[in-house]
Coordinates of C-alpha atoms in Angstrom, one line a residue:
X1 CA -20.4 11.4 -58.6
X2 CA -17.4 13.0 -56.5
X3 CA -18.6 11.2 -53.2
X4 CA -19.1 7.8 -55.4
X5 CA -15.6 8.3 -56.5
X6 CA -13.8 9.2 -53.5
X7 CA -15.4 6.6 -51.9
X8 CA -13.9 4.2 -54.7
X9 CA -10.8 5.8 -54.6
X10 CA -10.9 4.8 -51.2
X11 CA -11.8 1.2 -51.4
X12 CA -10.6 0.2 -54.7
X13 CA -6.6 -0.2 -53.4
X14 CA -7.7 -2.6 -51.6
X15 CA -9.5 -5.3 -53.2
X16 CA -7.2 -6.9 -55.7
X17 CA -10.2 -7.5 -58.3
X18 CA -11.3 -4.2 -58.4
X19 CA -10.1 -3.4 -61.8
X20 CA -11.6 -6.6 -62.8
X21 CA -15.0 -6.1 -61.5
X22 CA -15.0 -2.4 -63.0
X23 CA -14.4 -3.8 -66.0
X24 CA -17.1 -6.3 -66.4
X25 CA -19.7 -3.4 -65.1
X26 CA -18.5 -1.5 -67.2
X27 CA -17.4 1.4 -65.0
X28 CA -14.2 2.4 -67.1
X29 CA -15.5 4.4 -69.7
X30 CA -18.6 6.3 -67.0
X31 CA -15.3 7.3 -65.2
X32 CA -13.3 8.3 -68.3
X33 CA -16.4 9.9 -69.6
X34 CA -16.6 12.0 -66.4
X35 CA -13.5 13.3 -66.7
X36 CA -13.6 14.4 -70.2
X37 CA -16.8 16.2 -69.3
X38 CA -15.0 17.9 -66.1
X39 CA -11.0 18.7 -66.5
X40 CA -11.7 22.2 -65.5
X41 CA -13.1 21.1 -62.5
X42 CA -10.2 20.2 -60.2
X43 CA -12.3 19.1 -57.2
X44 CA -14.0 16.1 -59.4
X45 CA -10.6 15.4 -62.0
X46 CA -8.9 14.4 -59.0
X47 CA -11.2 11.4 -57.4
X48 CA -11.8 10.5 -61.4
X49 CA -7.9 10.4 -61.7
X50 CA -6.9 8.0 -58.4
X51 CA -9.8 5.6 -59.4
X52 CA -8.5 5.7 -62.8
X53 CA -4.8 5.0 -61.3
X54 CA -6.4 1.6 -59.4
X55 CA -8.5 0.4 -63.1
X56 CA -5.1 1.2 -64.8
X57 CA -2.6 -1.0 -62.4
X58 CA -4.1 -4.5 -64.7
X59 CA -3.0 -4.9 -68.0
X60 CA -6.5 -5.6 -69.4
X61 CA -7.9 -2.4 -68.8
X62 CA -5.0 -0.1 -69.1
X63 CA -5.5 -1.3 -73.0
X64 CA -9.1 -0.7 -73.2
X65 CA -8.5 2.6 -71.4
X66 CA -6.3 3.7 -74.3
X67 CA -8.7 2.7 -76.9
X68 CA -10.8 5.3 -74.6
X69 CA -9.1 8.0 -74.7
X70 CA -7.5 8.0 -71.7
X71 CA -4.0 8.5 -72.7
X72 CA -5.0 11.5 -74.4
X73 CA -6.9 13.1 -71.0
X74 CA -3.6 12.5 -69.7
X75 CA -1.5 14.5 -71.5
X76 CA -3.9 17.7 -71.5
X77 CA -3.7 17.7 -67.8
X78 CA 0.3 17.1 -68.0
X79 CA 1.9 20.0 -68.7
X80 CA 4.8 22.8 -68.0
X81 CA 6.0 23.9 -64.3
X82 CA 2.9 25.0 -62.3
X83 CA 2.2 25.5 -58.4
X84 CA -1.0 25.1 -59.0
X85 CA -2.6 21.4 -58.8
X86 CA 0.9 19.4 -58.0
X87 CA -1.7 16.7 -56.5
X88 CA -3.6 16.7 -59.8
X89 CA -0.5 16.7 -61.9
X90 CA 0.9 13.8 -59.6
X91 CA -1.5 11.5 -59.6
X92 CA -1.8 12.3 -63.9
X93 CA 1.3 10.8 -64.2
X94 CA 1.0 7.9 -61.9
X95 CA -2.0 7.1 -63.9
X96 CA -0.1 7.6 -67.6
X97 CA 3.1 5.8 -65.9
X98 CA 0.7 2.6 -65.9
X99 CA -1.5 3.0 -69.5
X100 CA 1.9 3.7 -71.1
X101 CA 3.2 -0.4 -69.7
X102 CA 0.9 -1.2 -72.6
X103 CA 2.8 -1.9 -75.8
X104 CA -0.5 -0.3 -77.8
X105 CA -0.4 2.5 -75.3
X106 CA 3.3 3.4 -76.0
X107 CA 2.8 3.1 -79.1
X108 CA -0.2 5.4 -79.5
X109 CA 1.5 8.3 -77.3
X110 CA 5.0 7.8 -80.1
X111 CA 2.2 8.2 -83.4
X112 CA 0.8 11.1 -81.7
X113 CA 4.1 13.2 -80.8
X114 CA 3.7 12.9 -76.9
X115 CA 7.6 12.0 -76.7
X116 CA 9.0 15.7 -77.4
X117 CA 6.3 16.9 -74.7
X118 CA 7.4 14.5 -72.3
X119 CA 10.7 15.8 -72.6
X120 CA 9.9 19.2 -72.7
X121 CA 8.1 19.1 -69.4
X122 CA 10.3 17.2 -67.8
X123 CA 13.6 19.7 -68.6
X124 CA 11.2 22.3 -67.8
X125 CA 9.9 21.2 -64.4
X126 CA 13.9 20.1 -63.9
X127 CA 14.5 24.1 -64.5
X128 CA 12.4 25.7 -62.3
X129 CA 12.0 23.4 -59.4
X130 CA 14.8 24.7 -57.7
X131 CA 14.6 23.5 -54.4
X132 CA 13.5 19.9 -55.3
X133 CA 10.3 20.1 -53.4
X134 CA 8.5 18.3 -56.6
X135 CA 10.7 15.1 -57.1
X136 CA 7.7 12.8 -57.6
X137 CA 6.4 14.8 -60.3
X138 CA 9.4 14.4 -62.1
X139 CA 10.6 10.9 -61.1
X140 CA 6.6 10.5 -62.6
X141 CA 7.7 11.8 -66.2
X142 CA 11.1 10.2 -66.2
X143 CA 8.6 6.8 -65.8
X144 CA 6.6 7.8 -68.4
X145 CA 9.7 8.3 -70.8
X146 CA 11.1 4.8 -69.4
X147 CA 7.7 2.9 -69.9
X148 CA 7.1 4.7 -73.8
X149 CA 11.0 3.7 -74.7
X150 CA 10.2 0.3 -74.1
X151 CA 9.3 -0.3 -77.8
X152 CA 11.8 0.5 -80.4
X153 CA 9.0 3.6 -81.8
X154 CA 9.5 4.8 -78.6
X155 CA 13.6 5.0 -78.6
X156 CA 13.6 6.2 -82.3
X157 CA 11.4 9.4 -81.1
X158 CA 13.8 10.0 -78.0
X159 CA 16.6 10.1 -80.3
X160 CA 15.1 12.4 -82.6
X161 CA 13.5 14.6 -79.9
X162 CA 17.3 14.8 -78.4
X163 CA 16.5 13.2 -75.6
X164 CA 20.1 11.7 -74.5
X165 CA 21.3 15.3 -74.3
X166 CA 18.2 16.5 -72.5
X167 CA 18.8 13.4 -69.6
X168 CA 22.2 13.8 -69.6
X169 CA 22.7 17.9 -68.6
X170 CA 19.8 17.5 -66.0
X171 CA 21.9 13.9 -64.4
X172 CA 25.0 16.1 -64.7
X173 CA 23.5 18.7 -63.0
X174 CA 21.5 16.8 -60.3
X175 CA 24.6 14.5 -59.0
X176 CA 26.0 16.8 -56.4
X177 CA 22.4 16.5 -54.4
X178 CA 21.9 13.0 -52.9
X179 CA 18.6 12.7 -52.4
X180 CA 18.0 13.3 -56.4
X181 CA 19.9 9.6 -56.9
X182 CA 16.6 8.6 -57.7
X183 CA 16.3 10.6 -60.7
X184 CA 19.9 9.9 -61.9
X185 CA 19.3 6.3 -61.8
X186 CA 16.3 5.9 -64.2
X187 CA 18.1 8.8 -66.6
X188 CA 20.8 6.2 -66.8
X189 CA 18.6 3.2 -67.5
X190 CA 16.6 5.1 -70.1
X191 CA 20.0 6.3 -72.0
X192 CA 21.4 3.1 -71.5
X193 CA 18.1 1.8 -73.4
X194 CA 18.3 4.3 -76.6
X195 CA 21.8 4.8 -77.2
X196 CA 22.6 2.7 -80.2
X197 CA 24.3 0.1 -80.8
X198 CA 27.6 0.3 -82.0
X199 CA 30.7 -2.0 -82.9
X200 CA 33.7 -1.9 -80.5
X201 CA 36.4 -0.2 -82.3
X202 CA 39.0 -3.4 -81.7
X203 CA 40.3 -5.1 -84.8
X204 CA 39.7 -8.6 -83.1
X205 CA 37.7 -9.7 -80.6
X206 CA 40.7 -11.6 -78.5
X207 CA 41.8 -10.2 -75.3
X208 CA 44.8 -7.9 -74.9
X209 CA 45.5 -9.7 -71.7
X210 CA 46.7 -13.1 -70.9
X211 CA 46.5 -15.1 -68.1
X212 CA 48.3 -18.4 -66.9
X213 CA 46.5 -21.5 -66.8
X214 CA 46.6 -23.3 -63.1
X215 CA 49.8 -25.5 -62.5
X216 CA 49.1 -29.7 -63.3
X217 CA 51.5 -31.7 -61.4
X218 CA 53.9 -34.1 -64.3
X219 CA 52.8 -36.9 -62.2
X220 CA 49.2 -36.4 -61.3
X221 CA 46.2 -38.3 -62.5
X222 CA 45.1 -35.3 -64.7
X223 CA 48.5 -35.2 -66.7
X224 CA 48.3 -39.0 -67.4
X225 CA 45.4 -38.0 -68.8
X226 CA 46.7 -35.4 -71.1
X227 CA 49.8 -37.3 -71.8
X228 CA 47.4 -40.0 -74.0
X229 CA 48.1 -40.0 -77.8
X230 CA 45.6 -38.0 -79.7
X231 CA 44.7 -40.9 -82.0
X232 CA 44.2 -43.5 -78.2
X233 CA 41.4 -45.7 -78.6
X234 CA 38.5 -45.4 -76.1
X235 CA 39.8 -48.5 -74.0
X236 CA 42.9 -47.2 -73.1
X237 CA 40.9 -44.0 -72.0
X238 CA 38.9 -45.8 -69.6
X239 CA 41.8 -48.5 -68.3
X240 CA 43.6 -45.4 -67.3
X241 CA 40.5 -44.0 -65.6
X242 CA 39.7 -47.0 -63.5
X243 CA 43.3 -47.5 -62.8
X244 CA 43.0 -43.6 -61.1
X245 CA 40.0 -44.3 -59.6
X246 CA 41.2 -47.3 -57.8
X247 CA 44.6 -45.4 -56.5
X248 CA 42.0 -43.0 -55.3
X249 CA 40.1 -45.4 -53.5
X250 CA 43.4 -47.3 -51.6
X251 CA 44.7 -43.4 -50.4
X252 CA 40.9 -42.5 -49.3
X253 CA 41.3 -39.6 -51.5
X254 CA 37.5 -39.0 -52.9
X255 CA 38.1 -36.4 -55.2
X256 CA 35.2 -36.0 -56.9
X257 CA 35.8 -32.6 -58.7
X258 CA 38.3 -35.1 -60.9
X259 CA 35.7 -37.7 -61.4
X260 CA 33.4 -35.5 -62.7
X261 CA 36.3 -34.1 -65.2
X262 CA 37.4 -37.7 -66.1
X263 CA 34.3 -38.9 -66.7
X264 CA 33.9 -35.3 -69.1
X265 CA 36.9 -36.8 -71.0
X266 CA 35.9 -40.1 -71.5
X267 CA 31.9 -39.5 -72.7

C-alpha cells in the first residue's frame, strides 16, 4: 500500500478526473481507512495524505471525505510547533485547506471546537518560528481559518475564540519583514471578514464635501433644454430637439454624447 500510493500520489496531479474515478471505485474511504489505521507511521501517513490532497481538490469528494472522517484525521495530525514531520504537517494542511471549502466541512470543524485550535497553533507556530523558515505551514492555517470563516458559524467562533486580537499582534509584528506580506494579506482579509458590522457614526448620510457641477453655456443646446417650463408638453420637447439636431447637422458637429442625453430627456 505505500508503493500503490506513492505511485498515485504521483500520477493522480495529473489526470484531471482522478478524483472522479477514485470516487466511483470507491478508493476514498480504503485511503482514509489506511490512514486511520497508520498515523503513527509517518513513512505511510504521508503518500495517504498527498493522494488524499489530489481526491480533496473536487467538491464532490471533499464532502464525502468529511462524512468520513477525514477532517477529523486532520486535525490529530495538526498540531503545536514541531521540527519533526514539517512535510507531514504541510501537506495536513493543504489537504484540510481543501475539505474545509465545503460549507458541511466548515461547518463540522465550528460544531466540533477546531476554531480555537486553529488559532492556537497558528500563534504558536507564529511564536517560535523565529527565523520564518516555516511560512507555508502557517500561510496553510491562516487558509484554514479563511476557508472555516467563510460561513457565519465560522466568524461567530473566531470572535469568541479572540481571533481579531490573535491576527492582529502577529500582522503587527510580521510587517517590518517583506517576504511575510503573504501572511499579512490573508490576516487582513480574514479580519476584514469577521469584524462586525457597525453603523457610521454620522448623523446623515450626505457628504461633508461639495463639489461644483460642470459649467453649461446660457446659449447652448443643453440650456434650451433646461430653460423649458416644467409643466411643457411633450411636443415642444421634441420641436426643440429636432431643431438642435438639425443646427448640428448644418455645423458638421455630430455630437453624439448630446444625442444620447436629449434623447434621455425626451423618453
Amino acid at each position: 500500500m505505500l508503493q500503490l500510493h506513492s505511485l498515485l500520489a504521483k500520477v493522480g496531479p495529473k489526470d484531471r478526473k482522478f478524483g472522479v474515478k477514485a470516487r466511483l471505485t470507491g478508493a476514498l474511504n480504503v485511503t482514509v481507512n489506511i490512514l486511520k489505521q497508520n498515523l503513527l507511521n509517518s513513512k505511510l501517513v504521508l503518500p495517504c495524505l498527498q493522494v488524499l490532497r489530489v481526491y480533496s481538490s473536487n467538491s464532490v469528494n471533499a464532502i464525502s471525505l468529511g462524512k468520513s472522517g477525514a477532517v477529523e484525521l486532520m486535525f490529530k495530525i495538526v498540531g503545536p510547533y514541531s521540527k519533526k514531520n514539517t512535510t507531514v504537517l504541510k501537506v495536513a494542511l493543504d489537504t484540510l485547506g481543501a475539505l474545509l471549502k465545503s460549507k458541511n466541512n466548515a461547518r463540522r470543524a465550528v460544531d466540533r471546537g477546531h476554531v480555537p485550535a486553529l488559532l492556537l497553533a497558528y500563534h504558536d507556530w507564529h511564536r517560535n518560528d523565529a527565523h520564518h523558515r516555516h511560512m507555508l505551514i502557517r500561510k496553510g492555517l491562516l487558509a484554514c481559518l479563511r476557508n472555516v470563516t467563510n460561513i457565519k458559524e465560522g466568524r461567530k467562533a473566531f470572535n469568541e475564540a479572540d481571533g481579531m486580537r490573535v491576527l492582529y499582534n502577529t500582522s503587527t509584528e510580521c510587517l517590518p519583514v517583506r517576504t511575510l506580506d503573504p501572511l499579512v494579506n490573508t490576516s487582513s482579509l480574514i479580519m476584514r471578514k469577521c469584524f462586525p458590522k457597525n453603523r457610521l457614526p454620522l448623523p446623515t448620510i450626505k457628504s461633508a464635501f461639495r463639489y461644483p457641477l460642470p459649467h453649461v453655456p446660457a446659449g447652448g443646446p443643453v440650456a434650451q433644454i433646461y430653460s423649458q417650463m416644467p409643466g411643457g408638453s411633450r411636443e415642444d420637447h421634441v420641436t426643440c430637439l429636432n431643431n438642435n439636431n438639425n443646427s448640428n447637422n448644418n455645423n458638421n458637429n455630430n455630437n453624439k454624447p448630446l444625442q444620447n442625453g436629449a434623447a434621455y430627456t425626451v423618453s
